[in-house]
């Protein structure tokens, strides 16, 4: 199956470079390009791509607002959003997750890493590493400004094993890593995670992480100040 990708970036030169790279893969094809967020939303509705590679800072409508608009449309549920930006700030990552993005990576990523990122997002997984999940998602979603919006009883629909899987996903572990830790097959882990997503109406693993923190299933650890920071 060929993955259909929409590129959204206001820099034509970068779009051209990304198109050449993506089209070089046998299983990926670029079906459209958008120069701003408003155009990205329109083309997503028209083309129904599997993955939208979205820049953040764009005219008309920025990438985060465009992501929120796409993810809020039930008819576009199958289109996954991969944020690809120069601005890898904590707050942008948190905003992107809350908007519904399935992944967040920097433009310094390597060619093969970008291709793998598209495949990962299209498969419904999140691209957040364990370090990014702990230091970014936990740090922001656990602050007073992002107080829990879901009651713990929402998790009552999950089985004990599904709750365990959601907690592990929230630490940033991949299905393979969870499988190795739990002595299960990756297929079994994936099935548990998918059932949990369905029960909690989570669009993807990134939203599952958000729900885990907001419901209190997992808690953010205090950030490590490091040796060069005051305690």
Short mmCIF file of C-alpha atoms in Angstrom, two decimals:
data_model
loop_
_atom_site.label_atom_id
_atom_site.label_comp_id
_atom_site.label_asym_id
_atom_site.label_seq_id
_atom_site.Cartn_x
_atom_site.Cartn_y
_atom_site.Cartn_z
CA UNK A 1 0.00 0.00 0.00
CA UNK A 2 1.30 3.45 -0.92
CA UNK A 3 1.05 6.11 1.79
CA UNK A 4 -0.37 9.40 0.53
CA UNK A 5 1.28 12.49 2.02
CA UNK A 6 0.35 16.18 2.00
CA UNK A 7 3.17 18.69 2.61
CA UNK A 8 2.32 21.95 4.40
CA UNK A 9 5.18 24.47 4.61
CA UNK A 10 5.39 28.09 3.55
CA UNK A 11 8.90 27.63 2.10
CA UNK A 12 8.68 26.31 -1.46
CA UNK A 13 12.32 25.20 -1.50
CA UNK A 14 11.81 22.99 1.54
CA UNK A 15 8.60 21.55 0.13
CA UNK A 16 10.48 20.65 -3.04
CA UNK A 17 13.28 18.95 -1.09
CA UNK A 18 10.83 17.01 1.06
CA UNK A 19 8.81 15.98 -2.00
CA UNK A 20 11.90 14.59 -3.73
CA UNK A 21 12.84 12.63 -0.62
CA UNK A 22 9.37 11.25 0.05
CA UNK A 23 8.68 10.37 -3.59
CA UNK A 24 11.94 8.43 -3.68
CA UNK A 25 10.42 5.84 -1.34
CA UNK A 26 8.53 2.98 -2.99
CA UNK A 27 5.71 3.09 -0.44
CA UNK A 28 5.19 6.89 -0.15
CA UNK A 29 3.88 9.49 -2.58
CA UNK A 30 3.24 13.21 -2.16
CA UNK A 31 -0.29 14.02 -3.33
CA UNK A 32 -0.28 17.77 -2.67
CA UNK A 33 1.47 20.82 -1.25
CA UNK A 34 0.13 23.68 0.86
CA UNK A 35 1.84 27.02 1.44
CA UNK A 36 -0.21 27.97 4.52
CA UNK A 37 -2.41 26.43 7.18
CA UNK A 38 -5.70 27.38 5.57
CA UNK A 39 -4.67 25.71 2.33
CA UNK A 40 -3.53 22.66 4.30
CA UNK A 41 -6.98 22.26 5.84
CA UNK A 42 -8.67 22.63 2.45
CA UNK A 43 -6.38 20.15 0.71
CA UNK A 44 -6.76 17.65 3.54
CA UNK A 45 -10.52 17.73 3.03
CA UNK A 46 -10.09 17.42 -0.74
CA UNK A 47 -7.31 14.83 -0.96
CA UNK A 48 -7.78 12.83 2.27
CA UNK A 49 -4.04 12.06 2.69
CA UNK A 50 -2.83 9.39 5.09
CA UNK A 51 -0.31 11.80 6.63
CA UNK A 52 -0.08 15.59 6.69
CA UNK A 53 3.46 16.87 7.32
CA UNK A 54 2.75 20.21 8.96
CA UNK A 55 5.04 23.16 9.65
CA UNK A 56 4.07 25.40 12.58
CA UNK A 57 4.82 28.97 11.51
CA UNK A 58 2.82 29.64 8.36
CA UNK A 59 0.68 32.56 7.12
CA UNK A 60 -3.14 32.70 7.06
CA UNK A 61 -3.43 29.94 9.66
CA UNK A 62 -0.53 28.52 11.64
CA UNK A 63 0.20 24.81 11.71
CA UNK A 64 -1.10 24.24 15.24
CA UNK A 65 -4.45 25.87 14.45
CA UNK A 66 -4.65 23.94 11.19
CA UNK A 67 -3.90 20.71 13.05
CA UNK A 68 -6.64 21.44 15.57
CA UNK A 69 -9.15 22.13 12.79
CA UNK A 70 -8.28 18.93 10.91
CA UNK A 71 -8.33 16.74 14.00
CA UNK A 72 -11.67 18.18 15.12
CA UNK A 73 -13.34 17.09 11.87
CA UNK A 74 -14.71 13.52 12.21
CA UNK A 75 -14.55 13.08 8.43
CA UNK A 76 -10.77 13.60 8.52
CA UNK A 77 -10.10 11.13 11.32
CA UNK A 78 -8.01 8.92 9.04
CA UNK A 79 -5.54 11.74 8.22
CA UNK A 80 -2.65 11.75 10.71
CA UNK A 81 -0.66 14.90 11.48
CA UNK A 82 3.13 14.95 11.75
CA UNK A 83 4.51 18.28 12.95
CA UNK A 84 7.86 19.03 11.27
CA UNK A 85 9.35 22.30 12.46
CA UNK A 86 12.47 24.27 13.24
CA UNK A 87 10.97 25.38 16.56
CA UNK A 88 11.26 22.39 18.90
CA UNK A 89 10.07 24.14 22.05
CA UNK A 90 8.36 22.44 24.97
CA UNK A 91 5.24 24.56 24.64
CA UNK A 92 4.88 23.84 20.92
CA UNK A 93 5.08 20.10 21.60
CA UNK A 94 2.39 20.34 24.28
CA UNK A 95 0.16 22.46 22.03
CA UNK A 96 0.64 20.07 19.12
CA UNK A 97 -0.39 17.07 21.22
CA UNK A 98 -3.45 18.82 22.57
CA UNK A 99 -4.38 19.81 19.02
CA UNK A 100 -4.31 16.14 18.02
CA UNK A 101 -0.95 15.74 16.24
CA UNK A 102 0.41 12.21 16.16
CA UNK A 103 4.06 13.23 16.15
CA UNK A 104 6.48 16.12 16.54
CA UNK A 105 9.96 16.19 14.98
CA UNK A 106 12.56 18.81 14.04
CA UNK A 107 13.68 19.72 10.55
CA UNK A 108 17.16 18.51 11.39
CA UNK A 109 15.93 14.92 11.15
CA UNK A 110 17.75 12.59 8.75
CA UNK A 111 16.27 11.40 5.47
CA UNK A 112 15.61 7.82 6.55
CA UNK A 113 14.26 9.02 9.88
CA UNK A 114 11.71 11.20 8.10
CA UNK A 115 10.56 8.30 5.93
CA UNK A 116 10.23 6.09 9.00
CA UNK A 117 8.38 8.89 10.77
CA UNK A 118 5.76 9.03 8.03
CA UNK A 119 5.28 5.25 8.21
CA UNK A 120 5.04 5.34 12.00
CA UNK A 121 2.44 8.10 12.04
CA UNK A 122 0.42 6.43 9.29
CA UNK A 123 0.37 3.27 11.40
CA UNK A 124 -1.31 5.16 14.24
CA UNK A 125 1.72 5.32 16.53
CA UNK A 126 3.23 8.42 18.08
CA UNK A 127 6.76 9.62 17.34
CA UNK A 128 7.50 10.95 20.81
CA UNK A 129 10.57 9.41 22.37
CA UNK A 130 10.55 8.41 26.06
CA UNK A 131 12.60 11.49 26.92
CA UNK A 132 10.25 13.79 25.02
CA UNK A 133 7.20 12.20 26.61
CA UNK A 134 8.51 12.62 30.14
CA UNK A 135 10.07 16.06 29.87
CA UNK A 136 7.56 17.71 27.55
CA UNK A 137 4.16 16.06 27.84
CA UNK A 138 4.37 15.42 31.56
CA UNK A 139 5.87 18.80 32.36
CA UNK A 140 3.12 20.79 30.67
CA UNK A 141 0.03 18.64 31.06
CA UNK A 142 0.62 18.29 34.79
CA UNK A 143 0.90 22.04 35.49
CA UNK A 144 -2.01 24.01 36.97
CA UNK A 145 -2.68 25.63 33.58
CA UNK A 146 -3.40 22.17 32.18
CA UNK A 147 -5.21 20.68 35.17
CA UNK A 148 -6.90 17.31 34.66
CA UNK A 149 -9.92 17.61 32.39
CA UNK A 150 -10.99 13.97 32.65
CA UNK A 151 -12.15 12.25 35.82
CA UNK A 152 -10.30 9.09 36.87
CA UNK A 153 -13.53 7.11 36.53
CA UNK A 154 -13.23 7.54 32.78
CA UNK A 155 -10.60 4.81 32.91
CA UNK A 156 -13.11 2.38 34.44
CA UNK A 157 -13.90 1.13 30.93
CA UNK A 158 -10.39 -0.34 30.69
CA UNK A 159 -9.33 -3.76 31.87
CA UNK A 160 -6.40 -3.91 34.33
CA UNK A 161 -4.09 -5.03 31.51
CA UNK A 162 -5.28 -2.18 29.26
CA UNK A 163 -4.65 0.34 32.05
CA UNK A 164 -1.17 -1.11 32.45
CA UNK A 165 -0.54 -0.74 28.71
CA UNK A 166 -1.78 2.87 28.67
CA UNK A 167 0.53 3.71 31.58
CA UNK A 168 3.50 2.24 29.72
CA UNK A 169 2.57 4.07 26.52
CA UNK A 170 2.52 7.28 28.58
CA UNK A 171 6.17 6.76 29.51
CA UNK A 172 7.04 6.85 25.82
CA UNK A 173 7.67 3.14 25.30
CA UNK A 174 7.03 1.69 21.85
CA UNK A 175 4.97 -1.47 21.33
CA UNK A 176 8.20 -3.44 20.88
CA UNK A 177 9.66 -2.09 24.13
CA UNK A 178 6.44 -2.83 26.02
CA UNK A 179 6.39 -6.33 24.58
CA UNK A 180 9.95 -6.99 25.75
CA UNK A 181 9.17 -5.65 29.23
CA UNK A 182 5.92 -7.60 29.59
CA UNK A 183 7.13 -10.78 27.84
CA UNK A 184 4.35 -10.46 25.27
CA UNK A 185 4.30 -10.36 21.49
CA UNK A 186 4.20 -6.91 19.83
CA UNK A 187 0.94 -8.00 18.19
CA UNK A 188 -0.66 -8.63 21.60
CA UNK A 189 0.55 -5.28 22.90
CA UNK A 190 -0.77 -3.51 19.84
CA UNK A 191 -4.17 -5.17 20.28
CA UNK A 192 -4.40 -4.03 23.92
CA UNK A 193 -3.36 -0.48 23.02
CA UNK A 194 -5.81 -0.30 20.13
CA UNK A 195 -8.68 -1.49 22.35
CA UNK A 196 -7.78 1.11 24.96
CA UNK A 197 -7.73 3.83 22.30
CA UNK A 198 -11.16 2.75 21.06
CA UNK A 199 -12.67 2.68 24.55
CA UNK A 200 -11.25 6.11 25.43
CA UNK A 201 -12.05 7.57 22.00
CA UNK A 202 -8.38 8.50 21.55
CA UNK A 203 -7.42 9.50 18.01
CA UNK A 204 -3.91 8.07 18.36
CA UNK A 205 -1.21 7.18 20.86
CA UNK A 206 -0.38 10.83 21.45
CA UNK A 207 -3.91 11.49 22.68
CA UNK A 208 -3.70 8.34 24.76
CA UNK A 209 -0.66 9.85 26.49
CA UNK A 210 -2.58 13.07 27.13
CA UNK A 211 -5.51 11.17 28.66
CA UNK A 212 -3.15 9.14 30.87
CA UNK A 213 -1.72 12.31 32.40
CA UNK A 214 -4.96 14.25 32.57
CA UNK A 215 -6.81 11.39 34.25
CA UNK A 216 -4.09 10.88 36.85
CA UNK A 217 -3.15 7.38 35.67
CA UNK A 218 0.46 8.56 35.54
CA UNK A 219 2.04 11.62 37.08
CA UNK A 220 4.80 13.94 35.96
CA UNK A 221 8.08 13.69 37.76
CA UNK A 222 9.69 16.93 38.82
CA UNK A 223 12.13 18.12 36.14
CA UNK A 224 15.76 17.35 36.91
CA UNK A 225 17.52 20.72 37.35
CA UNK A 226 20.82 19.21 36.24
CA UNK A 227 24.29 20.03 37.58
CA UNK A 228 24.42 23.49 36.02
CA UNK A 229 21.05 24.68 37.27
CA UNK A 230 20.19 26.00 40.71
CA UNK A 231 18.16 23.62 42.86
#
